[in-house]
GROMACS .gro file of C-alpha atoms in nm:
model
  309
    1MET     CA    1  -0.003  -0.007  -0.002
    2TYR     CA    2   0.107   0.345  -0.058
    3ILE     CA    3  -0.058   0.664   0.058
    4ARG     CA    4   0.006   1.011  -0.018
    5LEU     CA    5  -0.168   1.241   0.212
    6THR     CA    6  -0.218   1.613   0.262
    7GLY     CA    7  -0.111   1.772   0.605
    8LYS     CA    8  -0.482   1.710   0.723
    9ASN     CA    9  -0.498   1.389   0.675
   10ALA     CA   10  -0.145   1.289   0.757
   11LYS     CA   11  -0.292   1.404   1.132
   12GLN     CA   12  -0.532   1.136   1.159
   13LEU     CA   13  -0.250   0.854   1.154
   14SER     CA   14  -0.001   0.743   1.387
   15PRO     CA   15   0.262   0.465   1.388
   16GLU     CA   16   0.067   0.225   1.621
   17MET     CA   17  -0.264   0.213   1.368
   18PHE     CA   18  -0.030   0.099   1.121
   19ILE     CA   19   0.014  -0.226   1.347
   20ALA     CA   20  -0.328  -0.236   1.521
   21ASP     CA   21  -0.549  -0.080   1.270
   22ASP     CA   22  -0.609  -0.057   0.893
   23PRO     CA   23  -0.557   0.286   0.791
   24PHE     CA   24  -0.687   0.247   0.457
   25GLU     CA   25  -1.031   0.190   0.631
   26MET     CA   26  -0.989   0.483   0.850
   27LEU     CA   27  -0.936   0.675   0.560
   28LYS     CA   28  -1.160   0.549   0.264
   29ASN     CA   29  -1.397   0.804   0.314
   30SER     CA   30  -1.189   1.115   0.321
   31VAL     CA   31  -0.909   1.007   0.046
   32ARG     CA   32  -0.954   0.908  -0.310
   33SER     CA   33  -0.787   0.538  -0.392
   34VAL     CA   34  -0.696   0.381  -0.657
   35ASN     CA   35  -0.576   0.076  -0.781
   36ILE     CA   36  -0.248   0.030  -0.980
   37GLN     CA   37  -0.020  -0.268  -1.107
   38VAL     CA   38   0.331  -0.282  -0.980
   39PRO     CA   39   0.585  -0.512  -0.981
   40VAL     CA   40   0.668  -0.706  -0.645
   41VAL     CA   41   1.020  -0.796  -0.585
   42THR     CA   42   1.028  -1.056  -0.320
   43TYR     CA   43   1.340  -1.242  -0.457
   44PHE     CA   44   1.708  -1.134  -0.623
   45TRP     CA   45   1.549  -1.277  -0.938
   46ASP     CA   46   1.274  -1.027  -0.950
   47LEU     CA   47   1.515  -0.759  -0.993
   48ILE     CA   48   1.683  -0.940  -1.280
   49LYS     CA   49   1.344  -0.972  -1.417
   50TYR     CA   50   1.250  -0.620  -1.389
   51ASN     CA   51   1.616  -0.448  -1.470
   52LYS     CA   52   1.618  -0.413  -1.824
   53SER     CA   53   1.259  -0.236  -1.826
   54GLN     CA   54   1.364  -0.030  -1.557
   55ILE     CA   55   1.664   0.095  -1.704
   56GLU     CA   56   1.447   0.171  -2.034
   57LYS     CA   57   1.171   0.345  -1.818
   58ASP     CA   58   1.441   0.541  -1.585
   59TYR     CA   59   1.592   0.684  -1.890
   60LEU     CA   60   1.290   0.818  -2.034
   61LEU     CA   61   1.189   0.944  -1.677
   62PHE     CA   62   1.544   1.128  -1.662
   63VAL     CA   63   1.720   1.166  -1.947
   64LYS     CA   64   1.438   1.149  -2.209
   65LYS     CA   65   1.670   1.214  -2.501
   66GLY     CA   66   2.034   1.136  -2.593
   67ALA     CA   67   2.360   1.417  -2.529
   68VAL     CA   68   2.706   1.409  -2.534
   69PHE     CA   69   2.867   1.619  -2.271
   70GLY     CA   70   3.215   1.423  -2.257
   71LYS     CA   71   3.494   1.333  -2.509
   72VAL     CA   72   3.439   1.107  -2.785
   73TYR     CA   73   3.737   1.002  -2.957
   74ASP     CA   74   3.795   0.911  -3.316
   75GLY     CA   75   3.660   0.576  -3.421
   76VAL     CA   76   3.386   0.541  -3.188
   77TYR     CA   77   3.049   0.438  -3.356
   78PHE     CA   78   2.694   0.537  -3.209
   79MET     CA   79   2.377   0.335  -3.337
   80ASN     CA   80   2.077   0.494  -3.241
   81LYS     CA   81   2.227   0.843  -3.098
   82ASP     CA   82   1.935   0.964  -2.961
   83GLN     CA   83   1.917   0.673  -2.705
   84ILE     CA   84   2.274   0.744  -2.595
   85TYR     CA   85   2.377   0.985  -2.276
   86LEU     CA   86   2.750   1.048  -2.214
   87GLY     CA   87   2.793   1.246  -1.881
   88LYS     CA   88   3.031   1.514  -1.837
   89ASP     CA   89   3.419   1.425  -1.827
   90SER     CA   90   3.341   1.096  -1.929
   91ARG     CA   91   3.550   0.929  -2.227
   92ILE     CA   92   3.481   0.733  -2.503
   93LYS     CA   93   3.845   0.609  -2.676
   94PRO     CA   94   3.868   0.459  -2.993
   95GLY     CA   95   3.744   0.141  -3.142
   96CYS     CA   96   3.422   0.139  -2.917
   97VAL     CA   97   3.079   0.054  -3.041
   98PHE     CA   98   2.760   0.160  -2.843
   99ASP     CA   99   2.435  -0.013  -2.996
  100ALA     CA  100   2.114   0.147  -2.854
  101GLU     CA  101   1.884  -0.016  -3.161
  102GLU     CA  102   1.718  -0.207  -2.886
  103GLY     CA  103   1.731   0.026  -2.562
  104PRO     CA  104   1.904   0.315  -2.442
  105ILE     CA  105   2.255   0.366  -2.298
  106TYR     CA  106   2.317   0.585  -2.009
  107ILE     CA  107   2.725   0.644  -1.925
  108GLY     CA  108   2.738   0.869  -1.605
  109GLN     CA  109   3.014   1.136  -1.522
  110ASN     CA  110   3.387   1.095  -1.501
  111VAL     CA  111   3.342   0.730  -1.674
  112THR     CA  112   3.611   0.595  -1.902
  113ILE     CA  113   3.533   0.363  -2.183
  114ALA     CA  114   3.835   0.173  -2.312
  115PRO     CA  115   3.949   0.108  -2.650
  116ASN     CA  116   3.756  -0.181  -2.847
  117THR     CA  117   3.435  -0.234  -2.629
  118THR     CA  118   3.109  -0.300  -2.720
  119ILE     CA  119   2.783  -0.175  -2.496
  120GLU     CA  120   2.461  -0.292  -2.595
  121GLY     CA  121   2.109  -0.116  -2.436
  122PRO     CA  122   1.957  -0.107  -2.265
  123ALA     CA  123   2.262  -0.034  -2.011
  124PHE     CA  124   2.385   0.181  -1.729
  125ILE     CA  125   2.720   0.281  -1.628
  126GLY     CA  126   2.756   0.472  -1.297
  127ASP     CA  127   2.967   0.781  -1.215
  128TYR     CA  128   3.336   0.701  -1.208
  129SER     CA  129   3.319   0.343  -1.339
  130VAL     CA  130   3.577   0.209  -1.541
  131VAL     CA  131   3.515  -0.020  -1.856
  132GLN     CA  132   3.825  -0.228  -1.965
  133SER     CA  133   3.973  -0.253  -2.287
  134ASN     CA  134   3.776  -0.522  -2.512
  135SER     CA  135   3.465  -0.574  -2.296
  136ARG     CA  136   3.146  -0.686  -2.376
  137ILE     CA  137   2.864  -0.513  -2.203
  138ARG     CA  138   2.578  -0.665  -2.324
  139ARG     CA  139   2.187  -0.603  -2.256
  140GLY     CA  140   2.033  -0.539  -1.925
  141SER     CA  141   2.407  -0.448  -1.771
  142ASN     CA  142   2.370  -0.215  -1.460
  143ILE     CA  143   2.680  -0.120  -1.352
  144GLY     CA  144   2.688   0.091  -0.990
  145LYS     CA  145   2.913   0.410  -0.897
  146ALA     CA  146   3.305   0.360  -0.938
  147CYS     CA  147   3.294  -0.006  -1.015
  148LYS     CA  148   3.551  -0.126  -1.275
  149VAL     CA  149   3.459  -0.413  -1.510
  150GLY     CA  150   3.569  -0.597  -1.786
  151GLY     CA  151   3.532  -0.911  -2.006
  152GLU     CA  152   3.147  -1.017  -2.079
  153ILE     CA  153   2.848  -0.887  -1.834
  154VAL     CA  154   2.495  -0.938  -1.961
  155ASN     CA  155   2.162  -0.848  -1.766
  156SER     CA  156   2.321  -0.813  -1.422
  157ILE     CA  157   2.329  -0.549  -1.123
  158PHE     CA  158   2.656  -0.438  -0.984
  159GLN     CA  159   2.648  -0.238  -0.681
  160GLY     CA  160   2.903   0.013  -0.620
  161TYR     CA  161   3.269  -0.007  -0.585
  162THR     CA  162   3.284  -0.358  -0.720
  163ASN     CA  163   3.579  -0.493  -0.896
  164LYS     CA  164   3.539  -0.744  -1.194
  165GLN     CA  165   3.840  -0.602  -1.435
  166HIS     CA  166   3.941  -0.934  -1.615
  167ASP     CA  167   3.786  -1.172  -1.875
  168GLY     CA  168   3.517  -1.386  -1.739
  169PHE     CA  169   3.119  -1.395  -1.797
  170ILE     CA  170   2.869  -1.301  -1.575
  171GLY     CA  171   2.509  -1.311  -1.679
  172ASP     CA  172   2.168  -1.253  -1.505
  173SER     CA  173   2.332  -1.175  -1.167
  174TYR     CA  174   2.291  -0.967  -0.883
  175ILE     CA  175   2.644  -0.830  -0.743
  176GLY     CA  176   2.697  -0.655  -0.381
  177SER     CA  177   2.925  -0.352  -0.342
  178TRP     CA  178   3.301  -0.397  -0.268
  179VAL     CA  179   3.309  -0.721  -0.418
  180ASN     CA  180   3.665  -0.806  -0.644
  181MET     CA  181   3.630  -1.087  -0.885
  182GLY     CA  182   3.967  -1.283  -0.980
  183ALA     CA  183   4.057  -1.323  -1.330
  184ASP     CA  184   3.838  -1.554  -1.535
  185THR     CA  185   3.585  -1.592  -1.264
  186VAL     CA  186   3.275  -1.717  -1.472
  187ASN     CA  187   2.899  -1.782  -1.332
  188SER     CA  188   2.648  -2.061  -1.513
  189ASN     CA  189   2.334  -1.885  -1.630
  190LEU     CA  190   2.154  -2.174  -1.823
  191LEU     CA  191   2.115  -2.526  -1.733
  192ASN     CA  192   2.233  -2.818  -1.969
  193THR     CA  193   1.881  -2.934  -1.981
  194TYR     CA  194   1.694  -2.565  -2.058
  195GLY     CA  195   1.497  -2.634  -1.697
  196ASN     CA  196   1.391  -2.391  -1.441
  197ILE     CA  197   1.656  -2.303  -1.216
  198LYS     CA  198   1.591  -2.389  -0.849
  199VAL     CA  199   1.753  -2.194  -0.563
  200GLU     CA  200   1.830  -2.285  -0.187
  201ILE     CA  201   1.699  -2.011   0.040
  202GLU     CA  202   1.738  -2.133   0.441
  203GLY     CA  203   1.734  -2.491   0.355
  204ASN     CA  204   1.475  -2.432   0.141
  205ILE     CA  205   1.442  -2.519  -0.245
  206ILE     CA  206   1.277  -2.259  -0.452
  207ASN     CA  207   1.171  -2.307  -0.808
  208THR     CA  208   1.220  -1.962  -0.963
  209ASN     CA  209   1.042  -2.037  -1.304
  210HIS     CA  210   1.378  -1.869  -1.495
  211MET     CA  211   1.561  -2.056  -1.773
  212PHE     CA  212   1.818  -1.806  -1.711
  213LEU     CA  213   1.950  -1.738  -1.383
  214GLY     CA  214   2.301  -1.673  -1.249
  215MET     CA  215   2.383  -1.582  -0.869
  216ALA     CA  216   2.340  -1.342  -0.608
  217MET     CA  217   2.690  -1.236  -0.462
  218GLY     CA  218   2.696  -1.029  -0.117
  219ASP     CA  219   2.914  -0.744  -0.041
  220HIS     CA  220   3.251  -0.744   0.018
  221THR     CA  221   3.290  -1.115  -0.096
  222LYS     CA  222   3.593  -1.229  -0.317
  223THR     CA  223   3.680  -1.509  -0.579
  224ALA     CA  224   4.007  -1.639  -0.675
  225ILE     CA  225   4.100  -1.679  -1.027
  226ASN     CA  226   3.905  -1.916  -1.217
  227THR     CA  227   3.641  -1.931  -0.985
  228THR     CA  228   3.343  -2.119  -1.132
  229ILE     CA  229   2.983  -2.057  -1.000
  230MET     CA  230   2.691  -2.248  -1.055
  231THR     CA  231   2.361  -2.158  -1.182
  232GLY     CA  232   2.108  -2.045  -0.899
  233SER     CA  233   2.386  -2.002  -0.667
  234ILE     CA  234   2.355  -1.759  -0.314
  235ILE     CA  235   2.702  -1.638  -0.193
  236GLY     CA  236   2.676  -1.478   0.106
  237PHE     CA  237   2.854  -1.135   0.269
  238ALA     CA  238   3.215  -1.140   0.306
  239CYS     CA  239   3.310  -1.464   0.184
  240ASN     CA  240   3.612  -1.566   0.031
  241ILE     CA  241   3.624  -1.816  -0.244
  242ILE     CA  242   3.990  -1.927  -0.290
  243THR     CA  243   3.967  -2.243  -0.514
  244ALA     CA  244   3.887  -2.343  -0.880
  245PHE     CA  245   3.618  -2.603  -0.718
  246TYR     CA  246   3.280  -2.519  -0.758
  247PRO     CA  247   3.141  -2.351  -0.448
  248PRO     CA  248   2.801  -2.510  -0.302
  249LYS     CA  249   2.489  -2.336  -0.432
  250TYR     CA  250   2.440  -2.174  -0.081
  251LEU     CA  251   2.759  -2.008   0.084
  252PRO     CA  252   2.666  -1.877   0.429
  253SER     CA  253   2.783  -1.526   0.496
  254PHE     CA  254   3.167  -1.498   0.597
  255THR     CA  255   3.251  -1.820   0.477
  256TRP     CA  256   3.627  -1.881   0.393
  257TYR     CA  257   3.611  -2.148   0.138
  258SER     CA  258   3.914  -2.335  -0.012
  259HIS     CA  259   4.024  -2.678  -0.138
  260GLN     CA  260   3.996  -2.791   0.211
  261GLY     CA  261   3.650  -2.703   0.240
  262MET     CA  262   3.447  -2.440   0.467
  263LEU     CA  263   3.570  -2.246   0.741
  264VAL     CA  264   3.449  -1.960   0.916
  265TYR     CA  265   3.618  -1.632   0.784
  266THR     CA  266   3.651  -1.467   1.114
  267LEU     CA  267   3.451  -1.121   1.176
  268GLU     CA  268   3.804  -0.885   1.284
  269LYS     CA  269   4.007  -1.060   0.966
  270ALA     CA  270   3.724  -1.004   0.746
  271LEU     CA  271   3.675  -0.643   0.889
  272ILE     CA  272   4.083  -0.588   0.833
  273VAL     CA  273   4.012  -0.667   0.481
  274ALA     CA  274   3.685  -0.459   0.389
  275LYS     CA  275   3.875  -0.146   0.549
  276VAL     CA  276   4.179  -0.229   0.331
  277ALA     CA  277   3.988  -0.251   0.037
  278MET     CA  278   3.774   0.057   0.114
  279LYS     CA  279   4.094   0.295   0.211
  280ARG     CA  280   4.230   0.195  -0.128
  281ARG     CA  281   3.932   0.366  -0.291
  282ASP     CA  282   3.983   0.660  -0.025
  283LYS     CA  283   3.712   0.523   0.155
  284GLU     CA  284   3.687   0.484   0.534
  285MET     CA  285   3.458   0.247   0.690
  286THR     CA  286   3.228   0.464   0.899
  287PRO     CA  287   3.104   0.342   1.268
  288ALA     CA  288   2.745   0.259   1.119
  289GLU     CA  289   2.888   0.066   0.825
  290GLU     CA  290   3.121  -0.140   1.107
  291GLN     CA  291   2.829  -0.207   1.300
  292LEU     CA  292   2.649  -0.350   1.024
  293PHE     CA  293   2.918  -0.564   0.942
  294ARG     CA  294   2.938  -0.694   1.284
  295GLU     CA  295   2.570  -0.723   1.301
  296VAL     CA  296   2.561  -0.938   0.957
  297PHE     CA  297   2.819  -1.154   1.130
  298ARG     CA  298   2.608  -1.214   1.447
  299LEU     CA  299   2.245  -1.284   1.257
  300THR     CA  300   2.434  -1.554   0.999
  301GLU     CA  301   2.604  -1.713   1.253
  302LYS     CA  302   2.390  -2.007   1.301
  303GLU     CA  303   2.424  -2.083   0.940
  304ARG     CA  304   2.806  -2.145   0.998
  305ASN     CA  305   2.843  -2.508   1.175
  306PHE     CA  306   3.203  -2.525   1.056
  307THR     CA  307   3.536  -2.433   1.229
  308SER     CA  308   3.695  -2.096   1.200
  309ASN     CA  309   3.954  -1.985   0.980
   0.00000   0.00000   0.00000
């Protein structure tokens, strides 16, 4: 329910009413109601499902038409230029192709697109991000602020300050912030049987009814080179994957996964690494962020029934 009220009507409500009573019933005689259809997000794959269309809607709402405020080097090719926006102080280097024939492309401010990169719309690249040479940023790529990305990405959401600079495929996935993926990290997003992909959440197996689905990866997680992740995987917060073996499809937060199996990534050790990673980007972990970090460890403690690293 979404309610938009004047000051007069708002005064009739209190926080307690939302717990004990139905505020709509109280206001139905004085407030006009309208039934609307809105997408409901329950699981991470719902965000992936609506990702492409939401990029298109945001472009129409906030940009409306194409514009170029940055530098475009010779040898760059725009397809459907009216659907391409380039922010201030951004640079697109030679040999790049921007294909906006099937959706808009939004490039924020202070973004660098290195040579010989292809970007297909709909796509969003956030401020201060870097796209490395020879990258293939395919439809539905939604890259947050200050990310460094390369290789092949399709229909995936990256939160800010995440690194995937090397070759490797990430598809139909939701990636948190401050993630670092080693070279040739890849995920599967399609079963060999072309069947619906199932996901494990809190010990329950859920049929997503999606043929294409990659993974969800929590904030501050790291992967080693050549990491391979299966369809429908959930990798928790502050995990460290340091083996080329397939990790389990559900990896609890603060898991240190190696060829020896699963160990607990101790809180203090994980905090040190997170603070170092943030400092490399000229960021300091705030007291509130550290408190949240510690709280995630506490809330997920029961999921980790293995020894400490």
